[in-house]
Short mmCIF file of C-alpha atoms (C1' of nucleotides) in Angstrom, two decimals:
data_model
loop_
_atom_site.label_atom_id
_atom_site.label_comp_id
_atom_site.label_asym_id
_atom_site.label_seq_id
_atom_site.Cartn_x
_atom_site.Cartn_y
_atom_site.Cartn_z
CA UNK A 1 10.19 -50.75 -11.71
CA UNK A 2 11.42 -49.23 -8.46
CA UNK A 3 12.96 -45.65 -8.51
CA UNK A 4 16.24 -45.28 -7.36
CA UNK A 5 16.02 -42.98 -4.59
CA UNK A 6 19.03 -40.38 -5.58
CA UNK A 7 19.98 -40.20 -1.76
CA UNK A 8 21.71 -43.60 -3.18
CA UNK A 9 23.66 -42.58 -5.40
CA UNK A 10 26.98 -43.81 -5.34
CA UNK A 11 29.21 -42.34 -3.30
CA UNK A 12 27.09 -40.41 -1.23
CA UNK A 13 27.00 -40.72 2.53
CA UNK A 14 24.66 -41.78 4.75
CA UNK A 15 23.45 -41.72 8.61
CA UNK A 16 25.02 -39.89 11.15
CA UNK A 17 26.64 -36.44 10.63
CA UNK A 18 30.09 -36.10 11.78
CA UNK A 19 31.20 -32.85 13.19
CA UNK A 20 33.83 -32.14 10.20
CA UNK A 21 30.52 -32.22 8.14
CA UNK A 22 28.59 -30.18 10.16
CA UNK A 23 31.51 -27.56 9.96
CA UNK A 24 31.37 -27.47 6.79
CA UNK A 25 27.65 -27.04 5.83
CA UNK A 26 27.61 -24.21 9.05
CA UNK A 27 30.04 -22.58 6.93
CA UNK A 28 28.94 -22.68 3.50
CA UNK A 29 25.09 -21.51 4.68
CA UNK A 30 26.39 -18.98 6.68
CA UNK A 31 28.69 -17.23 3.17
CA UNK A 32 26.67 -18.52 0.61
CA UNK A 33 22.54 -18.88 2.28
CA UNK A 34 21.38 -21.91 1.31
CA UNK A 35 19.76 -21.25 -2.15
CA UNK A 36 19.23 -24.84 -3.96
CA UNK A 37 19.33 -27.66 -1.78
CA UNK A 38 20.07 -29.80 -4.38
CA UNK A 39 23.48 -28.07 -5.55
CA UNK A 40 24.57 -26.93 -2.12
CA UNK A 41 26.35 -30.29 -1.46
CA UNK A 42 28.36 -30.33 -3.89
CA UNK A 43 29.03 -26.87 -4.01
CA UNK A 44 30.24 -27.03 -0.20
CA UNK A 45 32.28 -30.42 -1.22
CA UNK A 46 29.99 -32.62 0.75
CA UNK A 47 29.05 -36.24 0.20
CA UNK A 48 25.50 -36.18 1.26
CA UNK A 49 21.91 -35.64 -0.81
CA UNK A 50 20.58 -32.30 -0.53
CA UNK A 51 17.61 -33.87 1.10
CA UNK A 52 20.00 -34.86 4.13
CA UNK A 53 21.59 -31.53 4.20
CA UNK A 54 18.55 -29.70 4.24
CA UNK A 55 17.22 -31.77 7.38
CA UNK A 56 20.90 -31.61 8.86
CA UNK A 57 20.56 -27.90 8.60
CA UNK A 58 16.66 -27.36 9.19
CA UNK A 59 16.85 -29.79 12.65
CA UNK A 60 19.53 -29.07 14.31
CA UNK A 61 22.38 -26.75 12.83
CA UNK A 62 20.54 -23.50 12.24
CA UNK A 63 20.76 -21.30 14.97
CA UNK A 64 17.16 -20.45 15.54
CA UNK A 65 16.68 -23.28 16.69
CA UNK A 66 16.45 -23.87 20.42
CA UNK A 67 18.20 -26.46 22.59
CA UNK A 68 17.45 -28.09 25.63
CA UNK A 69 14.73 -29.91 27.31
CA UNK A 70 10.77 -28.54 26.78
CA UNK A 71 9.30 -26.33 29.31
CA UNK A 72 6.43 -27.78 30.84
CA UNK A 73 4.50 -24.79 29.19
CA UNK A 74 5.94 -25.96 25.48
CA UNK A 75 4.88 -29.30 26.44
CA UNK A 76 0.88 -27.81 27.62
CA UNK A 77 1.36 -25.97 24.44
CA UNK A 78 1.84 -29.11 22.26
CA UNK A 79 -1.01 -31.02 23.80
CA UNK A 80 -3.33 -28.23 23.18
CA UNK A 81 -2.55 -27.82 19.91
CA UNK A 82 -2.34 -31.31 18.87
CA UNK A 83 -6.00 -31.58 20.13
CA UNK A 84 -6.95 -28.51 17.35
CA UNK A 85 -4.06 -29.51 14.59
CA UNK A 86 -3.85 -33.50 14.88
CA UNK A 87 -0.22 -34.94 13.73
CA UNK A 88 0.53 -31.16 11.86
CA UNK A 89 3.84 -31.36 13.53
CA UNK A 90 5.10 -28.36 11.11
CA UNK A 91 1.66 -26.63 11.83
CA UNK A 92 2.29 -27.06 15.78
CA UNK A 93 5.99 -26.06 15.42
CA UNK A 94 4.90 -22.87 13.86
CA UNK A 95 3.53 -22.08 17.03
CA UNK A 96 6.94 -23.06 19.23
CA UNK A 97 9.26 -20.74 17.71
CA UNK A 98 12.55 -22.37 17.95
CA UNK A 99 11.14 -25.66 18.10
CA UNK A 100 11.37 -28.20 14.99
CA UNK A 101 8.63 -30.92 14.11
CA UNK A 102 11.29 -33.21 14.33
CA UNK A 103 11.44 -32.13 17.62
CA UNK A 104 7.83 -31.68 18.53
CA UNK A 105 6.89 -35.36 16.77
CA UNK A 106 9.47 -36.62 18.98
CA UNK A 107 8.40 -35.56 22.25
CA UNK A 108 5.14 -36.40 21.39
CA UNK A 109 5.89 -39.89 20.92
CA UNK A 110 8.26 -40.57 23.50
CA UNK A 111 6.66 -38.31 26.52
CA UNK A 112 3.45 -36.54 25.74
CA UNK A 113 1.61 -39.38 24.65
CA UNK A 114 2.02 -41.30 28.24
CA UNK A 115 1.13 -38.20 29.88
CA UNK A 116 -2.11 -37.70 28.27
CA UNK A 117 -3.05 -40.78 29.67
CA UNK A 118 -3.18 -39.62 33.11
CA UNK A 119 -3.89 -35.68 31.62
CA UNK A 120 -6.97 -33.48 32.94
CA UNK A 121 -7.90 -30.74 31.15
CA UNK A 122 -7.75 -26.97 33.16
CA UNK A 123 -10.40 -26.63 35.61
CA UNK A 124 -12.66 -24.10 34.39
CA UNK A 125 -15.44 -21.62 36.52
CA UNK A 126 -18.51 -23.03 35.96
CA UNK A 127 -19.74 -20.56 34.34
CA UNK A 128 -17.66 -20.83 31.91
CA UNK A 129 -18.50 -24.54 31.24
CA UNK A 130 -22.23 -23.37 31.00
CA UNK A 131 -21.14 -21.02 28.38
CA UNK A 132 -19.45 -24.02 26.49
CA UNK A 133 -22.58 -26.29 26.93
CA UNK A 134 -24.42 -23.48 25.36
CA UNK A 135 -22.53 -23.48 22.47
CA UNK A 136 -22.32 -26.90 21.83
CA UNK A 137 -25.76 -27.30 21.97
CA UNK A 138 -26.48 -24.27 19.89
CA UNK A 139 -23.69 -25.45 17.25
CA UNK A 140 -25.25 -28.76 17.20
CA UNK A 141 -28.63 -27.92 16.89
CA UNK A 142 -29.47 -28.20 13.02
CA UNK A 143 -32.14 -25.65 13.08
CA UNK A 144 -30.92 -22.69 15.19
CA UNK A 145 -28.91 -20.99 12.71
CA UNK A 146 -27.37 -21.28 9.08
CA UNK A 147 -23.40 -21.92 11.43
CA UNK A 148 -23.03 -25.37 9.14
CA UNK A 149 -22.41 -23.72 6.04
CA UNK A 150 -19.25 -23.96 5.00
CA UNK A 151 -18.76 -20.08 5.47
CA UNK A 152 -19.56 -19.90 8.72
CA UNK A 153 -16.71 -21.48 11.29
CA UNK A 154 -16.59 -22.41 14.54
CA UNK A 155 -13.08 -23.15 15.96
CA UNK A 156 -11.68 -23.79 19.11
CA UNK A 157 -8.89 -24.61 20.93
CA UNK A 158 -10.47 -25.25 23.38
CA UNK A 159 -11.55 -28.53 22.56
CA UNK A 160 -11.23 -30.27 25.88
CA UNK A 161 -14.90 -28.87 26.65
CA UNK A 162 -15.84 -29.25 22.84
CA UNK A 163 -14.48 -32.23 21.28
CA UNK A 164 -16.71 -34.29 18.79
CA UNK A 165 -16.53 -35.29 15.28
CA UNK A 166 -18.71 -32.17 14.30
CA UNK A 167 -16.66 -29.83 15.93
CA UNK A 168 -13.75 -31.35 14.52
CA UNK A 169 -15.49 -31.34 10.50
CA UNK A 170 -16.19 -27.56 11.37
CA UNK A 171 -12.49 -26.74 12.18
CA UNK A 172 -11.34 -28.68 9.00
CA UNK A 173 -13.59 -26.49 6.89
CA UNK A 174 -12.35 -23.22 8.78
CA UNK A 175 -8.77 -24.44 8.06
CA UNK A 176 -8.96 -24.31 4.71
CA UNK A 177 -10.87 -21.14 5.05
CA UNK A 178 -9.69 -17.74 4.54
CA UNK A 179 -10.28 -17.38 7.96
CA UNK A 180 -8.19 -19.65 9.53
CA UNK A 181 -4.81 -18.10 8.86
CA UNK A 182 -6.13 -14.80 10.30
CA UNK A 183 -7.05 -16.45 13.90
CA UNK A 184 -4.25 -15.82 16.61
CA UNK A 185 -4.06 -13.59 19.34
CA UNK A 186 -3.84 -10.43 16.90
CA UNK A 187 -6.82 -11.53 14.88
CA UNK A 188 -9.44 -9.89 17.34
CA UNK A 189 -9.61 -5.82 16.94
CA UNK A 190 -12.03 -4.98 19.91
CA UNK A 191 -12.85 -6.62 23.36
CA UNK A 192 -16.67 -6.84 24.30
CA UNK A 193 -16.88 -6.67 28.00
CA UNK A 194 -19.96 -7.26 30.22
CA UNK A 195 -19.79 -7.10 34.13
CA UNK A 196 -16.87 -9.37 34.81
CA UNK A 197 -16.80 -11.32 31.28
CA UNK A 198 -15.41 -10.08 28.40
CA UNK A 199 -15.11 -11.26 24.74
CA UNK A 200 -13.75 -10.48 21.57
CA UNK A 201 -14.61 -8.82 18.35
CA UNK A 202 -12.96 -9.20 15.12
CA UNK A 203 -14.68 -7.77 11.62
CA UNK A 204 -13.51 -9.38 8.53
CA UNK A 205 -14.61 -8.78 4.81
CA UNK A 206 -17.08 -6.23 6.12
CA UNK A 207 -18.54 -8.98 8.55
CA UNK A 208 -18.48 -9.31 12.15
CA UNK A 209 -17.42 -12.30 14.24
CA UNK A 210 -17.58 -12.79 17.91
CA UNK A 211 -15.44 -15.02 20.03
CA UNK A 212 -17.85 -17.24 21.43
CA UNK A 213 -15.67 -18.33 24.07
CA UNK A 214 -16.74 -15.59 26.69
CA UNK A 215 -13.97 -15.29 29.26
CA UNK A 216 -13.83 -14.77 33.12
CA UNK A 217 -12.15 -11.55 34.10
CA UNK A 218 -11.14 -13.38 37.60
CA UNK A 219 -9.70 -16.42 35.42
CA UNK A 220 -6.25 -16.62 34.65
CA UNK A 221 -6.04 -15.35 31.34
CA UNK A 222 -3.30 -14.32 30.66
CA UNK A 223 -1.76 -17.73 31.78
CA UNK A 224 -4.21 -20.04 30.21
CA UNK A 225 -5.51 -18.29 27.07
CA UNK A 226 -3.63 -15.38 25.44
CA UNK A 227 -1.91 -17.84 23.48
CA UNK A 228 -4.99 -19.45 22.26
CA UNK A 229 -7.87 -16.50 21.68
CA UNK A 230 -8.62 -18.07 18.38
CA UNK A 231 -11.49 -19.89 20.61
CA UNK A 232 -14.80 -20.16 19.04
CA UNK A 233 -15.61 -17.45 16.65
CA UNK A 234 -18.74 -17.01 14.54
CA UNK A 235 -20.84 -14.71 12.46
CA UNK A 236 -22.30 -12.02 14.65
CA UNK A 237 -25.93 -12.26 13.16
CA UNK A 238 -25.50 -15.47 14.55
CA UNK A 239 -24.20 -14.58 17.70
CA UNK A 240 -27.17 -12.83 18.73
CA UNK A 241 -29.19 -16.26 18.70
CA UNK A 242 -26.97 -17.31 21.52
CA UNK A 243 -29.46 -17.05 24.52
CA UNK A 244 -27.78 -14.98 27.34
CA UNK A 245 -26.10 -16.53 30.35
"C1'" DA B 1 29.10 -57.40 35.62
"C1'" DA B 2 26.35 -58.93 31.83
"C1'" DC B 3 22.59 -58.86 29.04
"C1'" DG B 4 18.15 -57.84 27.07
"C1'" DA B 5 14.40 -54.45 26.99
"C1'" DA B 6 12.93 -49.92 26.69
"C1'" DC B 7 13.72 -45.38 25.56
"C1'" DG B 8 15.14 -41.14 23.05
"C1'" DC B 9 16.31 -38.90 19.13
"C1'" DA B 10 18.61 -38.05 14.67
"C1'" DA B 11 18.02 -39.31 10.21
"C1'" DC B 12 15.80 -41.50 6.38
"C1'" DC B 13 12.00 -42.58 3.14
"C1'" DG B 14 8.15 -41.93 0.30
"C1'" DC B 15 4.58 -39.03 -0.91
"C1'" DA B 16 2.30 -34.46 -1.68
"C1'" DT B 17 2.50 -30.00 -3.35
"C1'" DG B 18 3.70 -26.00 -5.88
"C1'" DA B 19 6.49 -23.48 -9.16
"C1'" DG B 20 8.26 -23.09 -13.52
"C1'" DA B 21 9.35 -24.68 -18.16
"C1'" DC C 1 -2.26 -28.94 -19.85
"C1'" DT C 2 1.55 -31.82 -18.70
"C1'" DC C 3 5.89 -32.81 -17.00
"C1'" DT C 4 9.92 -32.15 -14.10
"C1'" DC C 5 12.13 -30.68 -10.22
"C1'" DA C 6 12.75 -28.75 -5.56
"C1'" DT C 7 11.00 -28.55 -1.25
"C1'" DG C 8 8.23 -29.73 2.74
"C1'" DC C 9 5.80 -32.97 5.52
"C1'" DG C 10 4.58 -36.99 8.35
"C1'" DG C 11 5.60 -41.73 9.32
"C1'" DT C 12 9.12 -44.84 10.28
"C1'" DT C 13 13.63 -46.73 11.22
"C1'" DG C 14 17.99 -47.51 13.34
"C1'" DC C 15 21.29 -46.90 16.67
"C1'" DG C 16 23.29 -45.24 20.94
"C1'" DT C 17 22.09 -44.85 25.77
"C1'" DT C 18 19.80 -45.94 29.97
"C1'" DC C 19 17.31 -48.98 32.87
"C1'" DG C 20 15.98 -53.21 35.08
"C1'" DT C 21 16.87 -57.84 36.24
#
DNA sequence: AACGAACGCAACCGCATGAGA
DNA sequence: CTCTCATGCGGTTGCGTTCGT
């Protein structure tokens, strides 16, 4: 027995919205909010599903949302977070604010996709690149440290340098982790600098983490990363197994 | 100019999840 | 605990537009 879906119902529209229905659904959210999906339509005296109004209004009627072509930096943005998130088009929106995942799946498909093709990942000082060999090979090796437990987490977004199936299984466990939420720009509380590096410090539950991902000061920072410190982070104790550069 | 192919994007569908009864 | 319902999400579809021949 196949369900009905209740978008079928008779009498209710489908398809394309005209402009007489957008007018009215603008309206009615902006007096009455937009409460119960499910009743708004026929409250407003429309002839759609709730469902349809909801992604009518969530796509492209409500006026945080932003028009108009990407940036090139959106697009960057959605490539580098589609290599930490996958297909989380709501999770990558999150991080475009005006930007559906309508929106964001679309460009994906249609431009992004192509481009990667032919994409290279940001040059980085070598140094740098040492510093991410390091890790790797510290991450990966099984008996260096107690990192695979499913307390520990290593993230990046920086997995152009990183990117391998254990890597990946580490950021799924840290996604569903406490931590993971907490891991944006404001999630760091102190900078560690030495010479002309500098990295970050964040203490959570009483424990100390360290941003693994040690960063040039003559890099472009600012440009590049600001958006994206929630690099590599890890349990101080552990950090201290790191050999130096 | 005509026509088919490719593209772009809005909208739909089915499933997952969470809240509340 | 189970069921129902509302909402959110990701994959897919369908149609209008643009491009190439």
């Amino acid at each position: 027995m196949v369900r009905t879906p209740r978008c079928e119902k008779a009498g209710l529209k489908k398809g394309p919205w005209a402009p007489e229905e957008d007018q009215i659904l603008i309206s009615y959210i902006q007096k009455n909010g937009h409460g119960n999906w499910r009743a708004l339509p026929k409250q407003a005296g429309l002839l759609r599903c709730g469902k349809s109004c909801r992604l009518r209004w969530m796509n492209y009627l409500s006026p945080d949302i932003k028009r108009g072509n990407f940036t090139k930096e959106e697009e960057d943005n959605i490539i580098h977070l589609h290599e930490i998130l996958g297909n989380r088009w709501s999770a990558i929106a999150a991080k475009l604010p005006g930007r559906t995942d309508n929106e964001i799946k679309n460009i994906w498909h249609t431009h992004l996709k192509k481009r990667l093709k032919n994409y290279q990942p940001p040059q980085r000082s070598k140094r740098h690149s040492k510093r991410i060999n390091q890790i790797n090979s510290f991450v990966h090796a099984p008996s260096s440290s107690q990192i695979s437990s499913s307390e520990t987490s290593v993230v990046t977004s920086d997995s152009k340098a990183t990117i391998d199936d254990q890597i990946i299984v580490k950021l799924e466990e840290a996604e569903s982790s406490k931590y993971f939420t907490e891991i944006n720009e404001s999630f760091w509380t102190r900078e560690l600098a030495t010479d002309n590096n500098f990295n970050f410090v964040a203490t959570m539950d009483g424990e100390e983490f360290q941003s693994l991902d040690m960063f040039n000061r003559s890099t472009t920072i600012m440009e590049d990363d600001m958006d994206f410190l929630f690099n590599f982070f890890i349990k101080a104790e552990d950090f201290s197994e790191l050999p130096e550069l």
